[in-house]
PDB file of C-alpha atoms in Angstrom:
ATOM      1  CA  MET A   1    -114.866-134.426 -12.141  1.00 44.00           C
ATOM      2  CA  GLU A   2    -113.520-130.892 -12.361  1.00 45.00           C
ATOM      3  CA  GLY A   3    -110.998-131.645  -9.599  1.00 45.00           C
ATOM      4  CA  ARG A   4    -109.932-134.821 -11.388  1.00 44.00           C
ATOM      5  CA  GLU A   5    -109.405-133.008 -14.682  1.00 42.00           C
ATOM      6  CA  GLU A   6    -107.554-130.217 -12.936  1.00 49.00           C
ATOM      7  CA  ILE A   7    -105.200-132.662 -11.242  1.00 52.00           C
ATOM      8  CA  LYS A   8    -104.427-134.643 -14.377  1.00 44.00           C
ATOM      9  CA  GLY A   9    -104.119-131.551 -16.531  1.00 43.00           C
ATOM     10  CA  SER A  10    -101.605-129.923 -14.191  1.00 46.00           C
ATOM     11  CA  LYS A  11     -99.135-132.810 -14.337  1.00 46.00           C
ATOM     12  CA  PRO A  12     -95.776-131.293 -15.330  1.00 45.00           C
ATOM     13  CA  SER A  13     -93.073-132.930 -17.462  1.00 46.00           C
ATOM     14  CA  PHE A  14     -90.718-132.798 -14.460  1.00 53.00           C
ATOM     15  CA  PRO A  15     -92.424-132.858 -11.045  1.00 58.00           C
ATOM     16  CA  LEU A  16     -90.362-130.158  -9.301  1.00 63.00           C
ATOM     17  CA  SER A  17     -89.071-126.795 -10.378  1.00 72.00           C
ATOM     18  CA  PHE A  18     -85.525-125.596  -9.633  1.00 75.00           C
ATOM     19  CA  TRP A  19     -86.632-123.615  -6.583  1.00 77.00           C
ATOM     20  CA  GLU A  20     -88.698-126.506  -5.232  1.00 68.00           C
ATOM     21  CA  VAL A  21     -85.721-128.839  -5.589  1.00 75.00           C
ATOM     22  CA  THR A  22     -83.515-126.246  -3.868  1.00 81.00           C
ATOM     23  CA  MET A  23     -85.988-125.870  -1.006  1.00 76.00           C
ATOM     24  CA  ALA A  24     -86.352-129.633  -0.580  1.00 74.00           C
ATOM     25  CA  PHE A  25     -82.559-130.048  -0.631  1.00 80.00           C
ATOM     26  CA  THR A  26     -82.227-127.357   2.035  1.00 83.00           C
ATOM     27  CA  VAL A  27     -84.703-129.168   4.275  1.00 79.00           C
ATOM     28  CA  VAL A  28     -82.884-132.480   3.773  1.00 80.00           C
ATOM     29  CA  MET A  29     -79.536-130.905   4.606  1.00 86.00           C
ATOM     30  CA  GLY A  30     -81.054-129.321   7.696  1.00 83.00           C
ATOM     31  CA  PHE A  31     -82.153-132.729   8.921  1.00 81.00           C
ATOM     32  CA  VAL A  32     -78.788-134.291   8.043  1.00 82.00           C
ATOM     33  CA  LEU A  33     -76.902-131.586   9.946  1.00 85.00           C
ATOM     34  CA  GLY A  34     -79.275-131.959  12.885  1.00 81.00           C
ATOM     35  CA  LEU A  35     -78.812-135.723  13.002  1.00 77.00           C
ATOM     36  CA  GLY A  36     -75.067-135.247  12.685  1.00 81.00           C
ATOM     37  CA  GLY A  37     -75.131-132.825  15.597  1.00 80.00           C
ATOM     38  CA  VAL A  38     -77.052-135.331  17.721  1.00 75.00           C
ATOM     39  CA  TYR A  39     -74.542-138.040  16.852  1.00 75.00           C
ATOM     40  CA  LEU A  40     -71.543-135.863  17.706  1.00 78.00           C
ATOM     41  CA  THR A  41     -72.995-134.950  21.112  1.00 76.00           C
ATOM     42  CA  MET A  42     -73.555-138.580  22.104  1.00 72.00           C
ATOM     43  CA  PRO A  43     -71.142-139.840  24.792  1.00 69.00           C
ATOM     44  CA  ALA A  44     -68.180-141.901  23.660  1.00 65.00           C
ATOM     45  CA  SER A  45     -68.953-145.574  23.128  1.00 61.00           C
ATOM     46  CA  ASP A  46     -68.702-148.422  20.642  1.00 55.00           C
ATOM     47  CA  TYR A  47     -71.442-147.619  18.127  1.00 57.00           C
ATOM     48  CA  SER A  48     -71.014-150.718  15.992  1.00 55.00           C
ATOM     49  CA  PHE A  49     -74.373-151.973  17.298  1.00 55.00           C
ATOM     50  CA  LEU A  50     -76.159-148.683  16.590  1.00 58.00           C
ATOM     51  CA  LYS A  51     -78.129-148.624  13.338  1.00 60.00           C
ATOM     52  CA  LEU A  52     -81.665-148.109  12.099  1.00 63.00           C
ATOM     53  CA  PRO A  53     -83.663-151.283  12.815  1.00 65.00           C
ATOM     54  CA  ARG A  54     -84.916-152.767   9.551  1.00 61.00           C
ATOM     55  CA  SER A  55     -85.924-156.172  10.898  1.00 64.00           C
ATOM     56  CA  LEU A  56     -86.853-157.911  14.140  1.00 61.00           C
ATOM     57  CA  GLU A  57     -83.346-159.345  14.323  1.00 63.00           C
ATOM     58  CA  ASP A  58     -81.915-155.820  14.338  1.00 63.00           C
ATOM     59  CA  LEU A  59     -84.305-154.921  17.157  1.00 58.00           C
ATOM     60  CA  HIS A  60     -83.292-157.957  19.180  1.00 57.00           C
ATOM     61  CA  ILE A  61     -79.663-156.901  18.953  1.00 58.00           C
ATOM     62  CA  LEU A  62     -80.365-153.244  19.729  1.00 59.00           C
ATOM     63  CA  SER A  63     -82.555-153.859  22.747  1.00 57.00           C
ATOM     64  CA  GLY A  64     -80.487-156.660  24.192  1.00 54.00           C
ATOM     65  CA  ALA A  65     -83.409-159.079  23.899  1.00 41.00           C
ATOM     66  CA  LEU A  66     -80.958-161.601  22.441  1.00 39.00           C
ATOM     67  CA  ILE A  67     -77.511-162.255  23.851  1.00 36.00           C
ATOM     68  CA  CYS A  68     -74.843-161.528  21.270  1.00 41.00           C
ATOM     69  CA  ILE A  69     -72.662-164.572  20.528  1.00 36.00           C
ATOM     70  CA  ASP A  70     -69.713-162.269  19.857  1.00 39.00           C
ATOM     71  CA  CYS A  71     -69.871-161.187  23.508  1.00 39.00           C
ATOM     72  CA  PHE A  72     -68.611-164.598  24.494  1.00 34.00           C
ATOM     73  CA  ARG A  73     -66.009-164.769  21.732  1.00 35.00           C
ATOM     74  CA  THR A  74     -64.391-161.416  22.444  1.00 33.00           C
ATOM     75  CA  MET A  75     -65.171-161.204  26.166  1.00 30.00           C
ATOM     76  CA  TYR A  76     -67.239-158.137  25.345  1.00 35.00           C
ATOM     77  CA  HIS A  77     -69.798-157.048  27.922  1.00 40.00           C
ATOM     78  CA  CYS A  78     -73.423-156.627  26.806  1.00 42.00           C
ATOM     79  CA  ARG A  79     -73.222-153.133  28.279  1.00 36.00           C
ATOM     80  CA  ASP A  80     -72.676-151.833  24.762  1.00 41.00           C
ATOM     81  CA  HIS A  81     -76.213-152.856  23.808  1.00 57.00           C
ATOM     82  CA  LEU A  82     -78.687-150.024  23.496  1.00 62.00           C
ATOM     83  CA  GLU A  83     -80.914-151.099  26.380  1.00 66.00           C
ATOM     84  CA  ILE A  84     -78.190-150.496  28.981  1.00 72.00           C
ATOM     85  CA  TYR A  85     -76.843-147.510  27.076  1.00 71.00           C
ATOM     86  CA  THR A  86     -80.309-145.959  27.325  1.00 75.00           C
ATOM     87  CA  SER A  87     -80.372-146.279  31.106  1.00 78.00           C
ATOM     88  CA  ASP A  88     -77.030-144.472  31.314  1.00 76.00           C
ATOM     89  CA  TYR A  89     -77.731-141.730  28.759  1.00 78.00           C
ATOM     90  CA  THR A  90     -81.515-141.426  28.729  1.00 84.00           C
ATOM     91  CA  LEU A  91     -81.695-137.817  27.515  1.00 85.00           C
ATOM     92  CA  GLN A  92     -79.270-138.315  24.654  1.00 83.00           C
ATOM     93  CA  VAL A  93     -81.068-141.461  23.481  1.00 84.00           C
ATOM     94  CA  LEU A  94     -84.429-139.682  23.668  1.00 90.00           C
ATOM     95  CA  VAL A  95     -83.178-136.791  21.537  1.00 87.00           C
ATOM     96  CA  GLY A  96     -81.594-139.166  19.036  1.00 86.00           C
ATOM     97  CA  TYR A  97     -84.705-141.349  18.882  1.00 89.00           C
ATOM     98  CA  CYS A  98     -87.000-138.376  18.278  1.00 92.00           C
ATOM     99  CA  ALA A  99     -84.711-136.918  15.613  1.00 89.00           C
ATOM    100  CA  VAL A 100     -84.502-140.210  13.698  1.00 89.00           C
ATOM    101  CA  TYR A 101     -88.256-140.923  13.958  1.00 93.00           C
ATOM    102  CA  ILE A 102     -89.217-137.435  12.770  1.00 93.00           C
ATOM    103  CA  PHE A 103     -86.713-137.677   9.916  1.00 91.00           C
ATOM    104  CA  MET A 104     -88.172-141.030   8.790  1.00 91.00           C
ATOM    105  CA  GLN A 105     -91.744-139.713   8.997  1.00 92.00           C
ATOM    106  CA  THR A 106     -90.924-136.501   7.159  1.00 92.00           C
ATOM    107  CA  PHE A 107     -89.365-138.238   4.178  1.00 90.00           C
ATOM    108  CA  MET A 108     -91.637-141.309   4.215  1.00 89.00           C
ATOM    109  CA  ILE A 109     -88.801-143.744   4.963  1.00 88.00           C
ATOM    110  CA  PRO A 110     -90.134-147.249   5.773  1.00 86.00           C
ATOM    111  CA  GLY A 111     -89.348-148.775   9.146  1.00 85.00           C
ATOM    112  CA  THR A 112     -91.132-146.628  11.727  1.00 89.00           C
ATOM    113  CA  VAL A 113     -92.984-149.727  12.974  1.00 87.00           C
ATOM    114  CA  PHE A 114     -89.637-151.079  14.186  1.00 86.00           C
ATOM    115  CA  MET A 115     -88.912-147.758  15.888  1.00 89.00           C
ATOM    116  CA  SER A 116     -92.259-148.053  17.682  1.00 90.00           C
ATOM    117  CA  LEU A 117     -91.399-151.582  18.815  1.00 87.00           C
ATOM    118  CA  LEU A 118     -88.055-150.303  20.050  1.00 86.00           C
ATOM    119  CA  ALA A 119     -89.789-147.602  22.100  1.00 90.00           C
ATOM    120  CA  GLY A 120     -91.713-150.301  23.955  1.00 87.00           C
ATOM    121  CA  ALA A 121     -88.594-152.360  24.572  1.00 82.00           C
ATOM    122  CA  LEU A 122     -86.619-149.392  25.906  1.00 84.00           C
ATOM    123  CA  PHE A 123     -89.150-147.165  27.674  1.00 88.00           C
ATOM    124  CA  GLY A 124     -92.163-149.309  28.582  1.00 88.00           C
ATOM    125  CA  VAL A 125     -95.786-148.955  27.552  1.00 90.00           C
ATOM    126  CA  LEU A 126     -96.832-145.555  28.898  1.00 93.00           C
ATOM    127  CA  LYS A 127     -93.641-143.662  28.092  1.00 93.00           C
ATOM    128  CA  GLY A 128     -93.273-145.564  24.833  1.00 93.00           C
ATOM    129  CA  VAL A 129     -96.783-144.729  23.609  1.00 93.00           C
ATOM    130  CA  ALA A 130     -96.371-141.065  24.541  1.00 95.00           C
ATOM    131  CA  LEU A 131     -93.009-140.935  22.748  1.00 96.00           C
ATOM    132  CA  VAL A 132     -94.290-142.658  19.600  1.00 96.00           C
ATOM    133  CA  VAL A 133     -97.462-140.555  19.339  1.00 95.00           C
ATOM    134  CA  ILE A 134     -95.603-137.275  19.874  1.00 96.00           C
ATOM    135  CA  THR A 135     -92.764-138.056  17.444  1.00 96.00           C
ATOM    136  CA  ALA A 136     -95.098-139.580  14.845  1.00 96.00           C
ATOM    137  CA  THR A 137     -97.341-136.502  15.001  1.00 95.00           C
ATOM    138  CA  ALA A 138     -94.329-134.192  14.753  1.00 94.00           C
ATOM    139  CA  GLY A 139     -92.976-136.145  11.782  1.00 94.00           C
ATOM    140  CA  ALA A 140     -96.363-136.188  10.059  1.00 95.00           C
ATOM    141  CA  SER A 141     -96.673-132.429  10.629  1.00 93.00           C
ATOM    142  CA  SER A 142     -93.214-131.884   9.173  1.00 92.00           C
ATOM    143  CA  CYS A 143     -94.206-133.949   6.123  1.00 94.00           C
ATOM    144  CA  TYR A 144     -97.458-131.936   5.857  1.00 93.00           C
ATOM    145  CA  PHE A 145     -95.667-128.578   5.735  1.00 91.00           C
ATOM    146  CA  LEU A 146     -92.916-129.842   3.434  1.00 91.00           C
ATOM    147  CA  SER A 147     -95.576-131.134   1.047  1.00 92.00           C
ATOM    148  CA  LYS A 148     -97.407-127.816   1.297  1.00 89.00           C
ATOM    149  CA  LEU A 149     -94.239-126.122   0.049  1.00 86.00           C
ATOM    150  CA  VAL A 150     -93.002-128.499  -2.649  1.00 85.00           C
ATOM    151  CA  GLY A 151     -95.160-131.613  -2.676  1.00 87.00           C
ATOM    152  CA  ARG A 152     -98.010-130.800  -5.064  1.00 88.00           C
ATOM    153  CA  PRO A 153     -96.276-131.580  -8.378  1.00 86.00           C
ATOM    154  CA  LEU A 154     -94.718-134.744  -6.965  1.00 85.00           C
ATOM    155  CA  VAL A 155     -97.956-136.147  -5.515  1.00 90.00           C
ATOM    156  CA  ILE A 156     -99.918-135.309  -8.678  1.00 90.00           C
ATOM    157  CA  SER A 157     -97.263-137.085 -10.705  1.00 88.00           C
ATOM    158  CA  LEU A 158     -97.081-140.205  -8.530  1.00 88.00           C
ATOM    159  CA  TRP A 159    -100.677-140.752  -7.317  1.00 91.00           C
ATOM    160  CA  PRO A 160    -103.150-138.828  -9.550  1.00 92.00           C
ATOM    161  CA  ASP A 161    -106.051-141.297  -9.143  1.00 93.00           C
ATOM    162  CA  LYS A 162    -105.605-141.744  -5.403  1.00 93.00           C
ATOM    163  CA  LEU A 163    -105.307-137.984  -4.967  1.00 94.00           C
ATOM    164  CA  SER A 164    -108.522-137.422  -6.945  1.00 94.00           C
ATOM    165  CA  PHE A 165    -110.357-139.900  -4.709  1.00 94.00           C
ATOM    166  CA  PHE A 166    -109.019-138.254  -1.544  1.00 96.00           C
ATOM    167  CA  GLN A 167    -109.883-134.777  -2.821  1.00 95.00           C
ATOM    168  CA  ALA A 168    -113.451-135.806  -3.618  1.00 95.00           C
ATOM    169  CA  GLN A 169    -113.939-137.422  -0.203  1.00 93.00           C
ATOM    170  CA  VAL A 170    -112.574-134.403   1.651  1.00 94.00           C
ATOM    171  CA  ALA A 171    -114.814-132.023  -0.324  1.00 94.00           C
ATOM    172  CA  GLN A 172    -117.861-134.209   0.319  1.00 92.00           C
ATOM    173  CA  ARG A 173    -117.243-134.532   4.069  1.00 89.00           C
ATOM    174  CA  ARG A 174    -116.024-131.015   4.777  1.00 90.00           C
ATOM    175  CA  GLU A 175    -118.486-130.440   7.642  1.00 88.00           C
ATOM    176  CA  SER A 176    -117.396-133.626   9.466  1.00 88.00           C
ATOM    177  CA  LEU A 177    -113.816-133.671   8.281  1.00 93.00           C
ATOM    178  CA  LEU A 178    -112.284-134.490  11.661  1.00 92.00           C
ATOM    179  CA  ASN A 179    -114.351-137.687  11.900  1.00 89.00           C
ATOM    180  CA  TYR A 180    -113.341-138.708   8.405  1.00 91.00           C
ATOM    181  CA  MET A 181    -109.645-138.038   9.038  1.00 94.00           C
ATOM    182  CA  LEU A 182    -109.852-140.046  12.268  1.00 90.00           C
ATOM    183  CA  PHE A 183    -111.380-142.904  10.284  1.00 87.00           C
ATOM    184  CA  LEU A 184    -108.485-142.783   7.822  1.00 91.00           C
ATOM    185  CA  ARG A 185    -105.916-142.838  10.634  1.00 91.00           C
ATOM    186  CA  LEU A 186    -107.592-145.791  12.343  1.00 83.00           C
ATOM    187  CA  THR A 187    -108.164-147.940   9.266  1.00 81.00           C
ATOM    188  CA  PRO A 188    -106.016-148.944   6.256  1.00 77.00           C
ATOM    189  CA  THR A 189    -108.291-147.136   3.772  1.00 82.00           C
ATOM    190  CA  LEU A 190    -105.361-144.945   2.697  1.00 89.00           C
ATOM    191  CA  PRO A 191    -101.692-145.278   3.711  1.00 90.00           C
ATOM    192  CA  ASN A 192    -100.599-142.916   6.476  1.00 92.00           C
ATOM    193  CA  THR A 193     -97.682-141.688   4.382  1.00 93.00           C
ATOM    194  CA  PHE A 194    -100.039-140.712   1.575  1.00 95.00           C
ATOM    195  CA  ILE A 195    -102.355-138.928   4.027  1.00 96.00           C
ATOM    196  CA  ASN A 196     -99.390-136.934   5.373  1.00 96.00           C
ATOM    197  CA  VAL A 197     -98.221-135.747   1.974  1.00 95.00           C
ATOM    198  CA  ALA A 198    -101.625-135.298   0.294  1.00 96.00           C
ATOM    199  CA  SER A 199    -103.583-133.533   3.060  1.00 96.00           C
ATOM    200  CA  PRO A 200    -102.268-130.007   2.399  1.00 95.00           C
ATOM    201  CA  ILE A 201    -102.839-130.470  -1.329  1.00 94.00           C
ATOM    202  CA  VAL A 202    -106.548-131.254  -0.871  1.00 95.00           C
ATOM    203  CA  ASP A 203    -106.937-128.402   1.636  1.00 94.00           C
ATOM    204  CA  VAL A 204    -107.231-130.341   4.894  1.00 95.00           C
ATOM    205  CA  PRO A 205    -106.734-127.625   7.564  1.00 95.00           C
ATOM    206  CA  TYR A 206    -103.683-128.251   9.735  1.00 94.00           C
ATOM    207  CA  HIS A 207    -105.580-128.179  13.040  1.00 94.00           C
ATOM    208  CA  ILE A 208    -107.839-130.990  11.806  1.00 96.00           C
ATOM    209  CA  PHE A 209    -104.848-132.891  10.413  1.00 96.00           C
ATOM    210  CA  PHE A 210    -103.030-132.498  13.727  1.00 96.00           C
ATOM    211  CA  MET A 211    -105.942-133.605  15.923  1.00 95.00           C
ATOM    212  CA  ALA A 212    -106.789-136.595  13.723  1.00 95.00           C
ATOM    213  CA  THR A 213    -103.147-137.664  13.640  1.00 95.00           C
ATOM    214  CA  PHE A 214    -102.508-137.245  17.359  1.00 95.00           C
ATOM    215  CA  ILE A 215    -105.686-139.039  18.459  1.00 91.00           C
ATOM    216  CA  GLY A 216    -105.910-141.541  15.626  1.00 90.00           C
ATOM    217  CA  LEU A 217    -102.407-142.913  16.092  1.00 92.00           C
ATOM    218  CA  ILE A 218    -102.876-143.778  19.771  1.00 90.00           C
ATOM    219  CA  PRO A 219    -104.596-147.207  19.374  1.00 87.00           C
ATOM    220  CA  ALA A 220    -102.091-148.581  16.841  1.00 87.00           C
ATOM    221  CA  ALA A 221     -99.180-147.086  18.799  1.00 90.00           C
ATOM    222  CA  PHE A 222    -100.397-148.794  21.958  1.00 88.00           C
ATOM    223  CA  LEU A 223    -100.589-152.186  20.227  1.00 85.00           C
ATOM    224  CA  THR A 224     -97.136-151.848  18.684  1.00 87.00           C
ATOM    225  CA  VAL A 225     -95.408-150.474  21.780  1.00 89.00           C
ATOM    226  CA  ARG A 226     -97.002-153.137  23.962  1.00 85.00           C
ATOM    227  CA  ALA A 227     -95.682-155.784  21.585  1.00 83.00           C
ATOM    228  CA  GLY A 228     -92.217-154.271  22.008  1.00 78.00           C
ATOM    229  CA  ILE A 229     -92.280-155.231  25.685  1.00 78.00           C
ATOM    230  CA  ALA A 230     -92.177-158.899  24.654  1.00 71.00           C
ATOM    231  CA  LEU A 231     -89.860-158.291  21.737  1.00 65.00           C
ATOM    232  CA  GLY A 232     -88.056-161.595  22.142  1.00 56.00           C
ATOM    233  CA  GLU A 233     -91.288-163.508  21.557  1.00 58.00           C
ATOM    234  CA  LEU A 234     -92.070-161.860  18.202  1.00 58.00           C
ATOM    235  CA  GLN A 235     -91.271-163.982  15.177  1.00 58.00           C
ATOM    236  CA  SER A 236     -92.564-161.590  12.498  1.00 58.00           C
ATOM    237  CA  VAL A 237     -94.240-158.196  12.116  1.00 56.00           C
ATOM    238  CA  GLY A 238     -97.464-160.072  11.378  1.00 59.00           C
ATOM    239  CA  ASP A 239     -97.552-161.184  15.018  1.00 58.00           C
ATOM    240  CA  LEU A 240     -98.246-157.599  16.055  1.00 59.00           C
ATOM    241  CA  TYR A 241    -101.926-157.650  15.159  1.00 60.00           C
ATOM    242  CA  ASP A 242    -104.171-160.567  16.037  1.00 60.00           C
ATOM    243  CA  PHE A 243    -107.842-160.791  15.070  1.00 60.00           C
ATOM    244  CA  ASN A 244    -109.028-159.014  18.239  1.00 64.00           C
ATOM    245  CA  SER A 245    -106.621-156.105  17.672  1.00 61.00           C
ATOM    246  CA  ILE A 246    -107.684-155.652  14.054  1.00 63.00           C
ATOM    247  CA  ALA A 247    -111.377-155.894  14.995  1.00 66.00           C
ATOM    248  CA  THR A 248    -110.930-153.309  17.759  1.00 65.00           C
ATOM    249  CA  LEU A 249    -109.225-150.821  15.441  1.00 62.00           C
ATOM    250  CA  PHE A 250    -111.902-151.335  12.797  1.00 63.00           C
ATOM    251  CA  LEU A 251    -114.690-150.831  15.340  1.00 68.00           C
ATOM    252  CA  ILE A 252    -113.121-147.599  16.598  1.00 65.00           C
ATOM    253  CA  GLY A 253    -112.790-146.438  12.984  1.00 59.00           C
ATOM    254  CA  VAL A 254    -116.444-147.175  12.223  1.00 63.00           C
ATOM    255  CA  VAL A 255    -117.566-145.318  15.353  1.00 63.00           C
ATOM    256  CA  SER A 256    -115.437-142.294  14.426  1.00 58.00           C
ATOM    257  CA  VAL A 257    -116.866-142.073  10.901  1.00 57.00           C
ATOM    258  CA  THR A 258    -120.525-142.727  11.826  1.00 60.00           C
ATOM    259  CA  PRO A 259    -121.438-139.005  12.083  1.00 57.00           C
ATOM    260  CA  THR A 260    -119.932-138.482   8.636  1.00 53.00           C
ATOM    261  CA  LEU A 261    -121.913-141.339   7.125  1.00 54.00           C
ATOM    262  CA  MET A 262    -125.151-140.121   8.696  1.00 55.00           C
ATOM    263  CA  SER A 263    -124.745-136.560   7.449  1.00 54.00           C
ATOM    264  CA  LYS A 264    -126.103-135.656   4.043  1.00 49.00           C
ATOM    265  CA  PRO A 265    -123.359-134.899   1.517  1.00 49.00           C
ATOM    266  CA  LYS A 266    -123.311-131.488  -0.095  1.00 48.00           C
ATOM    267  CA  LEU A 267    -124.652-131.339  -3.618  1.00 44.00           C
TER     268      LEU A 267
END
């Protein structure tokens, strides 16, 4: 109750101070300049096809899973599609992919599920899973440290009740915190974006945050990347997770949190 009162009582009239806004703006500009640098170092090509995937149709076009009708109309070759471009400029595409994924994770921009699907379509299961887990963990870590610097007023302002719940759970399960954080990563109890931004505020140590993120994201990343292999067969994002996949993730989550449930909470 004390934590809840403290959180609600510390809600400011404007979430961020001048220096916090300045710091956040500096970080954003750093990412923008970095992404711009990646773009400028890419080899010359027609980039009309290159954009952030926001739907399965965008992914089909990017990966070459569908044949572009315009190719026939303009006698264009499908070489300009990202799948073939990746085989020619693998390193540049890898750097660009990682930069975009980390940027989206850092600033909680929706659409990383499509980036994970794209990793499967372009790099295969093993390389795709490794790429997604590494970039997702890096992006989550970047969000963690950014929130540690400037996120407290914003999170308190936007999600006071959810933050109070998370704070109470973390305090109660401090001795088995890694198990609890793994459970959160494996199940939809709390959104991953909220976990990223709220963890430093409720004093989740970074090494526990890192381990839970890195390990906990592997099962879901495997399912999504594997689905990217058969991208042309997907009709909606809902096709990613069948009953067996959901049941498996839930079972892994229950197993990970069992030691926490069996331990006696601190009074």
